PDB file of C-alpha atoms in Angstrom:
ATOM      1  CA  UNK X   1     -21.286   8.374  17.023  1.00  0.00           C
ATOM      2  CA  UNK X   2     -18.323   9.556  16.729  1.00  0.00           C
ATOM      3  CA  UNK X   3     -18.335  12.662  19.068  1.00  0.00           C
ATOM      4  CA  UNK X   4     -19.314  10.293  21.680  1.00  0.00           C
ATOM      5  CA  UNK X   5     -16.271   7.866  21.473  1.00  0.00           C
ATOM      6  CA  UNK X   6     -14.527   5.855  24.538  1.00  0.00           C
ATOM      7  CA  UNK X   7     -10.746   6.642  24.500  1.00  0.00           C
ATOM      8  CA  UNK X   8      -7.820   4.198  24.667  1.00  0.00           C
ATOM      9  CA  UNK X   9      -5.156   4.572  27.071  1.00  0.00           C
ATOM     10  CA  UNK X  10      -1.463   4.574  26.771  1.00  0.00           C
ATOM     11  CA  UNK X  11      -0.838   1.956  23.806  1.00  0.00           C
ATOM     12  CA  UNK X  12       1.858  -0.809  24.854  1.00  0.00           C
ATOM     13  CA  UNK X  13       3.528  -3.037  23.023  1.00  0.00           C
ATOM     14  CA  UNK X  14       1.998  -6.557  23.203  1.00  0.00           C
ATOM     15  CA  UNK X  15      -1.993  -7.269  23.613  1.00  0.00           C
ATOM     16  CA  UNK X  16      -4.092  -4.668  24.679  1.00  0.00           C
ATOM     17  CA  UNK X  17      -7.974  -5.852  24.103  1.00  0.00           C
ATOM     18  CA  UNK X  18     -11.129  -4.341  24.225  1.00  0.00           C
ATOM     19  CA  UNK X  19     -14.056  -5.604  23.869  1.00  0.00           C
ATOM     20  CA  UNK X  20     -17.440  -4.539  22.120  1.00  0.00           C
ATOM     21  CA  UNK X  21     -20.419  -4.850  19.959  1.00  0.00           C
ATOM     22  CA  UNK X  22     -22.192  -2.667  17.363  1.00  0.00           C
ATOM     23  CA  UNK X  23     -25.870  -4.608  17.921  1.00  0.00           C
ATOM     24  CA  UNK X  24     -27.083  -1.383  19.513  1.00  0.00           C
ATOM     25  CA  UNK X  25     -25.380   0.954  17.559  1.00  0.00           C
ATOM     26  CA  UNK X  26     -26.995   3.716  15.256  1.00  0.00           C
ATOM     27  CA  UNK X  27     -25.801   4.033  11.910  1.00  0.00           C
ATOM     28  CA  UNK X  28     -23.985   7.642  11.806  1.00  0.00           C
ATOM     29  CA  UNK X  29     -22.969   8.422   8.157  1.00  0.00           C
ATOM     30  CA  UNK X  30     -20.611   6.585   5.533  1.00  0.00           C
ATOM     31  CA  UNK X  31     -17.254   7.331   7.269  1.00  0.00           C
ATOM     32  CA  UNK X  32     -15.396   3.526   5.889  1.00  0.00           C
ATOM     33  CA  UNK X  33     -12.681   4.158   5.045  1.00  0.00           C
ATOM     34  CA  UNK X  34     -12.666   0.730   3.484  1.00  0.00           C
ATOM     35  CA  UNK X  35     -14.948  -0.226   0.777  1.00  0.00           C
ATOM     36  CA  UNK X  36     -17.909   1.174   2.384  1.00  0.00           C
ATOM     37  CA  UNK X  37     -20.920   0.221   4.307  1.00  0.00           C
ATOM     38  CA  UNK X  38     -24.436   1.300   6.059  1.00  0.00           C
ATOM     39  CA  UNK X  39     -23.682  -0.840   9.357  1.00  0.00           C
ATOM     40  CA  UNK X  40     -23.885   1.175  12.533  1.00  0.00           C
ATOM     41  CA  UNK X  41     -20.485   1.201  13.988  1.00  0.00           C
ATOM     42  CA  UNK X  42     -19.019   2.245  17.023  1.00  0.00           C
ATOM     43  CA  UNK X  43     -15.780   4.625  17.801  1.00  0.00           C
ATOM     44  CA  UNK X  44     -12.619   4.804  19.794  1.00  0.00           C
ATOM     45  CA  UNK X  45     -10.097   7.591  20.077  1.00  0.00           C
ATOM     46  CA  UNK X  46      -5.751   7.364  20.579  1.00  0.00           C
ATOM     47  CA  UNK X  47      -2.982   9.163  20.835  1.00  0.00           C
ATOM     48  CA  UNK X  48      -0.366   8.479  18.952  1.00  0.00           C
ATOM     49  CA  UNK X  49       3.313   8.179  20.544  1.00  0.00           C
ATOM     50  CA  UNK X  50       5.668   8.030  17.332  1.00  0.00           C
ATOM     51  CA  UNK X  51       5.548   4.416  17.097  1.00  0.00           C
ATOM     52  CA  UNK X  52       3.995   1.914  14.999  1.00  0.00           C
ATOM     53  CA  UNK X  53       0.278   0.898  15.924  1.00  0.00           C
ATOM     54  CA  UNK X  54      -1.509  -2.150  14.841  1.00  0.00           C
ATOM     55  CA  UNK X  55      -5.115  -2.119  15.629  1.00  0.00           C
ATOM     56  CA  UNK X  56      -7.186  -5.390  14.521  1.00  0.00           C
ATOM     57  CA  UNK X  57     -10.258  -7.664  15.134  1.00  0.00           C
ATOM     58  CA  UNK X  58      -8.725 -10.659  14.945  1.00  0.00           C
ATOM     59  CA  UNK X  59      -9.829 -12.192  17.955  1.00  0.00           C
ATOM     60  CA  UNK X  60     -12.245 -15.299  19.476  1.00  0.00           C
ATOM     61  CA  UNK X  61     -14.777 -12.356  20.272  1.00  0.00           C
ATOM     62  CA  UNK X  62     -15.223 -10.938  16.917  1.00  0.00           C
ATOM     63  CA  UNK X  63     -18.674 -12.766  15.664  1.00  0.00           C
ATOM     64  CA  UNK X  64     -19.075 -11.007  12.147  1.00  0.00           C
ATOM     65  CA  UNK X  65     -18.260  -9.686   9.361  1.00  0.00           C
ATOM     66  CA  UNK X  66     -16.121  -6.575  10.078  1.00  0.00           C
ATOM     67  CA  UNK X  67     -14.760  -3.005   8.779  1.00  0.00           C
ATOM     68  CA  UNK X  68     -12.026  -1.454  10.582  1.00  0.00           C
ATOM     69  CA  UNK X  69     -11.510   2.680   9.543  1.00  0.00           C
ATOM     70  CA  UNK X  70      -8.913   4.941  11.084  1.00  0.00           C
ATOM     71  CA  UNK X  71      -8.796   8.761  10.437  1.00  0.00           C
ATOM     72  CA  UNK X  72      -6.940  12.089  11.433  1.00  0.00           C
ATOM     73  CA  UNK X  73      -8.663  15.496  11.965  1.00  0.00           C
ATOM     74  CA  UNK X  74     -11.364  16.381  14.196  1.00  0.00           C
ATOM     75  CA  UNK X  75     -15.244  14.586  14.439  1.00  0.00           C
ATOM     76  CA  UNK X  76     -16.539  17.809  12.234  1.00  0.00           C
ATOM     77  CA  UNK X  77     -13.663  17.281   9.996  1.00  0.00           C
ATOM     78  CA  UNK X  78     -12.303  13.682   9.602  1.00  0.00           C
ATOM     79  CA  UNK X  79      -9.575  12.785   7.032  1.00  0.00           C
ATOM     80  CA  UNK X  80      -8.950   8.904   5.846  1.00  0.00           C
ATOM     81  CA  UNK X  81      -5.970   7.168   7.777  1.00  0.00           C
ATOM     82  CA  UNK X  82      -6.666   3.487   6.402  1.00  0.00           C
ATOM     83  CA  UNK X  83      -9.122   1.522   6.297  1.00  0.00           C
ATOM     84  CA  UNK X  84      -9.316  -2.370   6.058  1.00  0.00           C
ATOM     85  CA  UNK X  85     -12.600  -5.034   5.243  1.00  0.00           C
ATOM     86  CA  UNK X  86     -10.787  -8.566   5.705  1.00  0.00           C
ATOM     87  CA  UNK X  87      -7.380  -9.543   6.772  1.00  0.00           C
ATOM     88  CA  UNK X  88      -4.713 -12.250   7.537  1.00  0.00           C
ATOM     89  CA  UNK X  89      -7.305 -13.846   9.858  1.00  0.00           C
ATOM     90  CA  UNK X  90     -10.333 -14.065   7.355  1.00  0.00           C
ATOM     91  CA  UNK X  91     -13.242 -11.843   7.873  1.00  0.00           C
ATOM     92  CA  UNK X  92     -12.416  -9.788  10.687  1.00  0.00           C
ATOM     93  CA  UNK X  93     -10.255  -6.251  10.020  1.00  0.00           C
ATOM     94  CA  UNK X  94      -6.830  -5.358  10.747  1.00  0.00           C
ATOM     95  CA  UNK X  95      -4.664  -2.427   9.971  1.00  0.00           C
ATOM     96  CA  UNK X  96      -1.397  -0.684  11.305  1.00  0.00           C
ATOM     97  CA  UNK X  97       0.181   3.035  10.911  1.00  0.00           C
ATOM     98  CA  UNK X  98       2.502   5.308  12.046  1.00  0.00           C
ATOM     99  CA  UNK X  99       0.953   7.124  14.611  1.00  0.00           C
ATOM    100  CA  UNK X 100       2.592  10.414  14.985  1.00  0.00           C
ATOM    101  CA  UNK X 101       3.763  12.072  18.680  1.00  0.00           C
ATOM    102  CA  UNK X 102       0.469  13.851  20.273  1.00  0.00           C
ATOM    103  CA  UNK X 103      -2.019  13.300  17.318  1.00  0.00           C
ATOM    104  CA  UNK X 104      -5.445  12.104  18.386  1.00  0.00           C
ATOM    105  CA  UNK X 105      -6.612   8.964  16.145  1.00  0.00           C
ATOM    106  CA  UNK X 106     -10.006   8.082  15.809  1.00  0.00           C
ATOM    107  CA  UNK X 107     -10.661   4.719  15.485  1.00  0.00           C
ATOM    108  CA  UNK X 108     -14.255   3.090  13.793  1.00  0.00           C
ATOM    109  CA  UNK X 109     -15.338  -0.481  14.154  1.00  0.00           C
ATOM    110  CA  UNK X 110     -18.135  -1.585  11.854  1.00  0.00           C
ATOM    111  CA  UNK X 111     -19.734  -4.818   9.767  1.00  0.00           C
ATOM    112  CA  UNK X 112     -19.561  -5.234   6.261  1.00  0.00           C
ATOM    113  CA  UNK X 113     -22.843  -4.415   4.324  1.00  0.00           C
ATOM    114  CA  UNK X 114     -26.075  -3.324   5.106  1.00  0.00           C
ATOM    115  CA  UNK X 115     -27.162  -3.322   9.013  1.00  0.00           C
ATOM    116  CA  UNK X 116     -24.430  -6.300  10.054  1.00  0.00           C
ATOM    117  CA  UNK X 117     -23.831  -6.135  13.435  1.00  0.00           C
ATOM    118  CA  UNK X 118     -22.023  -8.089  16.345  1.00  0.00           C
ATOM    119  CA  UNK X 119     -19.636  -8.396  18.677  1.00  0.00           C
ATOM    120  CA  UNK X 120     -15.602  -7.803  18.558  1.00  0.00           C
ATOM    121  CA  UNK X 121     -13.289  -7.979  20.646  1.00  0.00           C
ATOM    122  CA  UNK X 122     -10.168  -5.023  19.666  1.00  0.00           C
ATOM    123  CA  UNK X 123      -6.425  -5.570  19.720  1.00  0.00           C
ATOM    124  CA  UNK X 124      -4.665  -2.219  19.970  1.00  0.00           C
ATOM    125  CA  UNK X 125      -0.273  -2.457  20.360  1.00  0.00           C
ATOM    126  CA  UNK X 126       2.906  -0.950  19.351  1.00  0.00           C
ATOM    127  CA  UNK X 127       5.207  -3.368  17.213  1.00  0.00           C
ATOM    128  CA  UNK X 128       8.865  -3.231  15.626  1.00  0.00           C
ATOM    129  CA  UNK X 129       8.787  -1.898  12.068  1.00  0.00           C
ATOM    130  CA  UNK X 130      10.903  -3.792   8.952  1.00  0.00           C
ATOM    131  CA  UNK X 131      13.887  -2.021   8.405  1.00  0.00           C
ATOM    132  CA  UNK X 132      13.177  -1.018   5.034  1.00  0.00           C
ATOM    133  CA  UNK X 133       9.458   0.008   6.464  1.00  0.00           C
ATOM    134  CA  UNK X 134       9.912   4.213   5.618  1.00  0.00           C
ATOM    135  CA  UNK X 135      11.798   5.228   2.621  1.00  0.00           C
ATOM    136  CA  UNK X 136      14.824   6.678   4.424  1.00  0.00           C
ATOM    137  CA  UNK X 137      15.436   3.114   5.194  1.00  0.00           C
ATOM    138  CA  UNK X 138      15.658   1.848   1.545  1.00  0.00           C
ATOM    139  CA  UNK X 139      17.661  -1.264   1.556  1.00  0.00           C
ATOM    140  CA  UNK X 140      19.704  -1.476  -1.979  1.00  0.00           C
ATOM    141  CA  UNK X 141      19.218  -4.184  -4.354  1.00  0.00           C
ATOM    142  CA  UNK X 142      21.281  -4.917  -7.736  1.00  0.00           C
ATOM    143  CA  UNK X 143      19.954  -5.463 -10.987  1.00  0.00           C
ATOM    144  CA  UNK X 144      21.696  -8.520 -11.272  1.00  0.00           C
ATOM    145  CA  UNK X 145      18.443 -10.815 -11.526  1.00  0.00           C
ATOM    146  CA  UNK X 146      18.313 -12.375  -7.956  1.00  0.00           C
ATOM    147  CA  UNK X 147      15.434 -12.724  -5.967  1.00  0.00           C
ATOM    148  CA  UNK X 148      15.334 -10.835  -2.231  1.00  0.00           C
ATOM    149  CA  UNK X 149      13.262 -11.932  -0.228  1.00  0.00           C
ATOM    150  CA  UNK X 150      10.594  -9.463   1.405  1.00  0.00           C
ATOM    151  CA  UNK X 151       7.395  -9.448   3.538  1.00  0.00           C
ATOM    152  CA  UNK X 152       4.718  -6.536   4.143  1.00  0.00           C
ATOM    153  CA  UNK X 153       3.854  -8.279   7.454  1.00  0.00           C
ATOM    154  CA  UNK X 154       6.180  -6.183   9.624  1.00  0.00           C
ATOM    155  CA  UNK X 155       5.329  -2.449   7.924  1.00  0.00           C
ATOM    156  CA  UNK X 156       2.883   0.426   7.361  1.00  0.00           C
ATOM    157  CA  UNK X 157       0.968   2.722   5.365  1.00  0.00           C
ATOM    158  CA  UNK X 158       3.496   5.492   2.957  1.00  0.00           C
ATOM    159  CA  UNK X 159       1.640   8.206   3.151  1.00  0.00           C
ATOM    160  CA  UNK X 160       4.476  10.062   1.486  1.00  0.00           C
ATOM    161  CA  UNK X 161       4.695   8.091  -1.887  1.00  0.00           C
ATOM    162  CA  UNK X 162       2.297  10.254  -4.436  1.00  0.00           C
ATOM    163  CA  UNK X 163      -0.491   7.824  -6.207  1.00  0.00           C
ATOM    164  CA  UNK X 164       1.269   7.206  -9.095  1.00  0.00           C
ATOM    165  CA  UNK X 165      -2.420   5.426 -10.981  1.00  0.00           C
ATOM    166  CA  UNK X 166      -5.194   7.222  -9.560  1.00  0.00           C
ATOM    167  CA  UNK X 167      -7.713   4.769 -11.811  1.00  0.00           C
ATOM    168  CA  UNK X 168      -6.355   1.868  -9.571  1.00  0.00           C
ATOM    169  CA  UNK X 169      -5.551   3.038  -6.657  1.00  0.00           C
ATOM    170  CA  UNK X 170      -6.464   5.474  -3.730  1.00  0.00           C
ATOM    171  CA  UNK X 171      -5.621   6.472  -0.041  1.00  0.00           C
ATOM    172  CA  UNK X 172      -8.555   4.886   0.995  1.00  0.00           C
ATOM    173  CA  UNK X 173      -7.256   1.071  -0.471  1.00  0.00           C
ATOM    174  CA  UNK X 174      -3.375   1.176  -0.503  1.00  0.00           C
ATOM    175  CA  UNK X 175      -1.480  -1.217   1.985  1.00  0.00           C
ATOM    176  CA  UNK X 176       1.313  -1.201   3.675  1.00  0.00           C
ATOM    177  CA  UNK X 177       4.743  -1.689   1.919  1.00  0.00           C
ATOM    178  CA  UNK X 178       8.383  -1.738   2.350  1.00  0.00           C
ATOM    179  CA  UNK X 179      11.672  -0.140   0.377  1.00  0.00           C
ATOM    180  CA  UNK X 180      14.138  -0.370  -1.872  1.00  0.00           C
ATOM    181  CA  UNK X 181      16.493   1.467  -3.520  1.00  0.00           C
ATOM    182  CA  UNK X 182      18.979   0.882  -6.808  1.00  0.00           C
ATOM    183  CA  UNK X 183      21.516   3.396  -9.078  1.00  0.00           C
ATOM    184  CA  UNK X 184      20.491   3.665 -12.971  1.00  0.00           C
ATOM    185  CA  UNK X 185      22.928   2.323 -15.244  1.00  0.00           C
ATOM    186  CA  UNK X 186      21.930   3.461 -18.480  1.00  0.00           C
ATOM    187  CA  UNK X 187      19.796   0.629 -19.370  1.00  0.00           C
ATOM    188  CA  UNK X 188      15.817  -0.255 -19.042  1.00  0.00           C
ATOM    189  CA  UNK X 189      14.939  -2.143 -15.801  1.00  0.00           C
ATOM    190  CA  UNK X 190      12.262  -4.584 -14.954  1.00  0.00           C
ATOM    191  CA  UNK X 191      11.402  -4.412 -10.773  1.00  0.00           C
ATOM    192  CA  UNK X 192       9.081  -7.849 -10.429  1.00  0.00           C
ATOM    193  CA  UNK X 193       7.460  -9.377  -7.913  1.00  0.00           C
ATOM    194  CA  UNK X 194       6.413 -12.649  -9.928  1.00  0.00           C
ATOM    195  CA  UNK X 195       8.669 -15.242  -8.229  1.00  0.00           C
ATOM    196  CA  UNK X 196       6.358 -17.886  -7.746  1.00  0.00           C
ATOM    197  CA  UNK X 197       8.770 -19.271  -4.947  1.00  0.00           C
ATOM    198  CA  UNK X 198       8.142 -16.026  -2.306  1.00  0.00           C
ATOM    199  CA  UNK X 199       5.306 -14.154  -3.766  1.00  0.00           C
ATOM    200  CA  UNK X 200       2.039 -14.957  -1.757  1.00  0.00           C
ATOM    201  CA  UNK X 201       0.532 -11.383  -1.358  1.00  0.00           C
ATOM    202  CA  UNK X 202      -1.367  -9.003  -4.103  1.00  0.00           C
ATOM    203  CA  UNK X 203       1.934  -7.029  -4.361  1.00  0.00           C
ATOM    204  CA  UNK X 204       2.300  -3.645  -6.418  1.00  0.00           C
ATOM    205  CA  UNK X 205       5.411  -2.053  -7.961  1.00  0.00           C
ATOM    206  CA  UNK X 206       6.202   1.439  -7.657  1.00  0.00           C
ATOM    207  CA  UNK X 207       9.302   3.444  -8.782  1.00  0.00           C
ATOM    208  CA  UNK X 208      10.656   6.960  -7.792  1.00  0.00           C
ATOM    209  CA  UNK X 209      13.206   9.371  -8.700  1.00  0.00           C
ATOM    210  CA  UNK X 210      13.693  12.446  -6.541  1.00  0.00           C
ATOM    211  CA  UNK X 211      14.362  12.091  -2.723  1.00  0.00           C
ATOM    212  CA  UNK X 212      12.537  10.518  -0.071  1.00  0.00           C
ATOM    213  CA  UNK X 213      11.224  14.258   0.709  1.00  0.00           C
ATOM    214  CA  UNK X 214      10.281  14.734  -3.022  1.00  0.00           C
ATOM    215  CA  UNK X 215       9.207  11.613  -4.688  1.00  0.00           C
ATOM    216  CA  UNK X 216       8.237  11.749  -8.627  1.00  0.00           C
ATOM    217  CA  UNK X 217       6.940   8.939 -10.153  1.00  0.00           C
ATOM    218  CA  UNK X 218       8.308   6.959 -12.640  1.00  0.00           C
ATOM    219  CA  UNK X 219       6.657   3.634 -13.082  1.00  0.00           C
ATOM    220  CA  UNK X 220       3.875   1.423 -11.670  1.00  0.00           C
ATOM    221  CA  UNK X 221       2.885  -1.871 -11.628  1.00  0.00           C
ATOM    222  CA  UNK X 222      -0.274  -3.441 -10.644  1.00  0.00           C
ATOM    223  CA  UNK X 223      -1.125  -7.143  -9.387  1.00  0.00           C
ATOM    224  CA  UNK X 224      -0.962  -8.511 -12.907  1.00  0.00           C
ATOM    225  CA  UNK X 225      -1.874 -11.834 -13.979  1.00  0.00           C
ATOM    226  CA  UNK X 226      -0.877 -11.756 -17.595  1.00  0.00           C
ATOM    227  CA  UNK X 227       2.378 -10.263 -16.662  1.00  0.00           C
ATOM    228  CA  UNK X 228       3.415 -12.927 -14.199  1.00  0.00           C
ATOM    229  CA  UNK X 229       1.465 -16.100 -14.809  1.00  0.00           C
ATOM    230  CA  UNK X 230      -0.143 -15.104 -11.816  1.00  0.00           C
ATOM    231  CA  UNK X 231      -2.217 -12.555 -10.233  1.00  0.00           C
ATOM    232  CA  UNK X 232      -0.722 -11.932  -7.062  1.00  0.00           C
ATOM    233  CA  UNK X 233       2.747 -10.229  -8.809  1.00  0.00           C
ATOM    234  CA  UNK X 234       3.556  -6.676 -10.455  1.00  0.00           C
ATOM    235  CA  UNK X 235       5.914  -5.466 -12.633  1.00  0.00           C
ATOM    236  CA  UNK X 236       7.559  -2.504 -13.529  1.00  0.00           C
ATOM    237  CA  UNK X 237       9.386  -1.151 -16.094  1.00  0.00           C
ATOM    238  CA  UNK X 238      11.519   1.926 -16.442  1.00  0.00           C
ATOM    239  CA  UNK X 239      14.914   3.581 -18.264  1.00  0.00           C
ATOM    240  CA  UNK X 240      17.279   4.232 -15.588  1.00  0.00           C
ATOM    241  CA  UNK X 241      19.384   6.869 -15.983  1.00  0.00           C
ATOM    242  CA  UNK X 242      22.957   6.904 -15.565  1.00  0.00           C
ATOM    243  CA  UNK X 243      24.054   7.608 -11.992  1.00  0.00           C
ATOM    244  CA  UNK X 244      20.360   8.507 -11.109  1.00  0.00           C
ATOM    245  CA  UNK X 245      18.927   6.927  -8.162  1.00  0.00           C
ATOM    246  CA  UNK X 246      15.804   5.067  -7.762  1.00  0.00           C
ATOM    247  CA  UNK X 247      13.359   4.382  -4.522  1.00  0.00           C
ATOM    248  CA  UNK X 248      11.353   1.349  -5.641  1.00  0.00           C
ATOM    249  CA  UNK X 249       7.986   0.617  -2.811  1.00  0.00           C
ATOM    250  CA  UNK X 250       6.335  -2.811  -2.517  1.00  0.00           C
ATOM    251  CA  UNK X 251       2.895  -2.960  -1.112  1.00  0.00           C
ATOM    252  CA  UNK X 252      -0.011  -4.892  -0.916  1.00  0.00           C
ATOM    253  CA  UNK X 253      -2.556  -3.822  -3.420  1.00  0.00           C
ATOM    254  CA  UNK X 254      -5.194  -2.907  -0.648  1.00  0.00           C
ATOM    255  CA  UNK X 255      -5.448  -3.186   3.007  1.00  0.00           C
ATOM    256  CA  UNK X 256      -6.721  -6.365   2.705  1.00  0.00           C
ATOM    257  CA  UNK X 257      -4.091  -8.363   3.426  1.00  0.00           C
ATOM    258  CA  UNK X 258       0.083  -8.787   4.390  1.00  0.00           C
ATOM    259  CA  UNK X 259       2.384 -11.481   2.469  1.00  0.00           C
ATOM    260  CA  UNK X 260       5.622 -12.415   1.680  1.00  0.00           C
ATOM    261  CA  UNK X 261       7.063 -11.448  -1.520  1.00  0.00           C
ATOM    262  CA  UNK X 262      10.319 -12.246  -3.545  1.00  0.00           C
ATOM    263  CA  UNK X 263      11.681  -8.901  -5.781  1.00  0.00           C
ATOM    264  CA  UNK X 264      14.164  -8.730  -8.728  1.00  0.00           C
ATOM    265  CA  UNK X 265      15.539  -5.972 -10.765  1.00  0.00           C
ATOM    266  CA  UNK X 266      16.516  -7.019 -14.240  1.00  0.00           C
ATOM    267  CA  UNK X 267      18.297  -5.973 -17.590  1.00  0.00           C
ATOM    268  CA  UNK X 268      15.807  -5.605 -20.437  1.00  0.00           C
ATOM    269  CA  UNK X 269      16.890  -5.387 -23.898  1.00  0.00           C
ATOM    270  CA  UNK X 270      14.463  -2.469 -25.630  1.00  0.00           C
ATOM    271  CA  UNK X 271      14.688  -0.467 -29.002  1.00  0.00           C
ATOM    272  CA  UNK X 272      16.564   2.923 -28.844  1.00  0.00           C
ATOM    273  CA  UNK X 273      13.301   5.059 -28.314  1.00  0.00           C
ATOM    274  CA  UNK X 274      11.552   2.665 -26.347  1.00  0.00           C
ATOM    275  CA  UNK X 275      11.292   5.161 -23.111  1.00  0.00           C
ATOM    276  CA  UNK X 276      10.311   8.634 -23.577  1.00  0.00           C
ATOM    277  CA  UNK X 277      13.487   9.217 -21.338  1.00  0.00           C
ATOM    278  CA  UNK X 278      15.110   8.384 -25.072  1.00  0.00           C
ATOM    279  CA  UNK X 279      12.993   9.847 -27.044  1.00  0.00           C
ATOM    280  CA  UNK X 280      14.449  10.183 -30.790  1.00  0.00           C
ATOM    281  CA  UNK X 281      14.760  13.362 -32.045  1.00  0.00           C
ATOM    282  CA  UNK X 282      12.776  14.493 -36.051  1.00  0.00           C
ATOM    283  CA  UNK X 283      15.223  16.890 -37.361  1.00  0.00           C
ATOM    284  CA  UNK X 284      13.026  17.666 -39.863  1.00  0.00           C
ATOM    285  CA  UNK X 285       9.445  18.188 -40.726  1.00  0.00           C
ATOM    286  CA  UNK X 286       8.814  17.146 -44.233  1.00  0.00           C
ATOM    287  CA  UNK X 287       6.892  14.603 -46.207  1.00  0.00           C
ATOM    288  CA  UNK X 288       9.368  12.338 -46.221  1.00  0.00           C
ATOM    289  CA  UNK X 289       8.116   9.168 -43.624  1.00  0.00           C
ATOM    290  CA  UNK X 290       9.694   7.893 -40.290  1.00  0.00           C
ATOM    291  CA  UNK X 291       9.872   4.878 -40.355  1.00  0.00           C
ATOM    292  CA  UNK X 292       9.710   2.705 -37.152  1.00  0.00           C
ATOM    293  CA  UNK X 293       8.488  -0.462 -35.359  1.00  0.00           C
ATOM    294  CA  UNK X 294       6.597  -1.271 -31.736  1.00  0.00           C
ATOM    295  CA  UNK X 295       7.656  -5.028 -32.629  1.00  0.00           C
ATOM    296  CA  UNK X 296      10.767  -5.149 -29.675  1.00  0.00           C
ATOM    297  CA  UNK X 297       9.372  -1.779 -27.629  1.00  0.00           C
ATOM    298  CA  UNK X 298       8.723  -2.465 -24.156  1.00  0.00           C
ATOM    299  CA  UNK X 299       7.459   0.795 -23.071  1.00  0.00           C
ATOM    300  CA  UNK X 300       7.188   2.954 -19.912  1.00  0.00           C
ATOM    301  CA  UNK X 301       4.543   1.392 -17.572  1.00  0.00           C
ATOM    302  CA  UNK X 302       3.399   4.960 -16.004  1.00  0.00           C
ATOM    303  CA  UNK X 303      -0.047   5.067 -16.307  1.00  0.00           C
TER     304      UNK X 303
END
């Protein structure tokens, strides 16, 4: 249970593995943090340094189907880290965060399903974030239609960016991502993800205005098949404002998985009104009709 967990020591960078099994476990609540489960489980406890962790299951030892669940907070009061079912290696979990300077981490290793059990063998290290991996690294990207090249493999959790579709997403599900940032110029943008050449990942699309210490949403796009041609991209659409800046965030759509991606910003043509942002003004209220048309309207993709 979890009051009664073993604790890590000193996390390193490179392989660090313990090994374990959850055959003589007790089931002790639904703590997943991942899609849930009544599998007894089995708990570990860190403390974080500042860096990057990776913790994962992704090893010879690991013999079934696995959950992997890391939260904040206390045993009488735990709050949700992450929380990953499968990963780049199949069925066994994997997940990485920021763990912050002095902070103990508790760490839950489960099965999948009802009373799944097995043995595992845990990786816990430190490892090198992407540049672009927090949002005060933003990289900048143009609007000018070419594809960069990115890759989730390399980042972590943004527990800063606010949920900008709470019907899709939650903290529980959302994976890591990377940055990007790009000035408004007075025309409506298109951030995509649906480059069939880079894209192997479920990526999502978000947009912010504000700073890095204030985010606001502004657009969203989920892993969209009928937007792309494929599921695995995401598109979003916005009006950027003149001389405004923008923070644009590419993650996976869960903690499921890492990938490579390829992201473009485009020019879209749009009617006048198309974004609330340009909203046209009745000067009048009368009888007399406005007339209008949805026919060439893109629209704001905020949910």
């Amino acid at each position: 249970v979890c009051k009664r967990q073993a604790a890590i020591g000193p996390v390193e960078p490179g392989d660090n593995l313990i090994t374990g099994n959850t055959e003589f476990a007790i089931f002790d609540g639904e703590y997943s943090c991942s899609y849930g489960s009544d599998s007894p489980g089995v708990w570990y406890t860190v403390v974080g340094a500042g860096d990057p962790i990776r913790a994962d299951l992704c090893s010879n030892y690991t013999n079934f189907d696995t959950e992997l669940s890391i939260y904040g907070g206390s045993c009488d009061f735990l709050t949700c880290v992450g929380g990953n079912d499968d990963s780049y290696c199949g069925l066994s979990s994997s997940i990485q965060w920021v763990a912050e300077a002095g902070v103990m981490y508790f760490i839950r290793v489960n099965g999948l399903g009802s009373g799944n059990s097995g043995t595992f063998g845990l990786t816990i290290s430190t490892f090198i974030p992407a540049l672009n991996d927090q949002c005060e690294g933003a990289l900048p990207i143009l609007s000018d239609g070419s594809v960069v090249e990115g890759s989730t493999s390399e980042s972590t959790f943004d527990s800063i960016a606010p949920f900008c579709d709470d019907y899709y997403y939650g903290n529980e599900n959302m994976g890591a991502g990377v940055w990007y940032t790009i000035e408004g110029n007075g025309k409506a943008l298109q951030a995509s993800t649906c480059s069939f050449s880079f894209t192997s990942s479920y990526s999502v699309v978000r947009v912010f205005s504000g700073s890095c210490e204030n985010l606001v949403c502004v657009a969203t796009g989920i892993d969209d098949y009928y937007s792309c041609g494929r599921s695995s991209g995401s598109v979003a659409k916005w009006f950027g404002e003149d001389g405004e800046r923008y923070y644009i965030l590419v993650h996976d759509y869960s903690n499921e998985e890492t990938g490579d991606f390829g992201l473009n910003i485009t020019e879209i043509d749009s009617v006048e009104n198309d974004f609330c942002d340009n909203a046209t003004s009745i000067l009048s209220i009368n009888d007399a009709p406005v007339v209008g048309s949805t026919r060439n309207a893109f629209g704001g993709n905020l949910f």
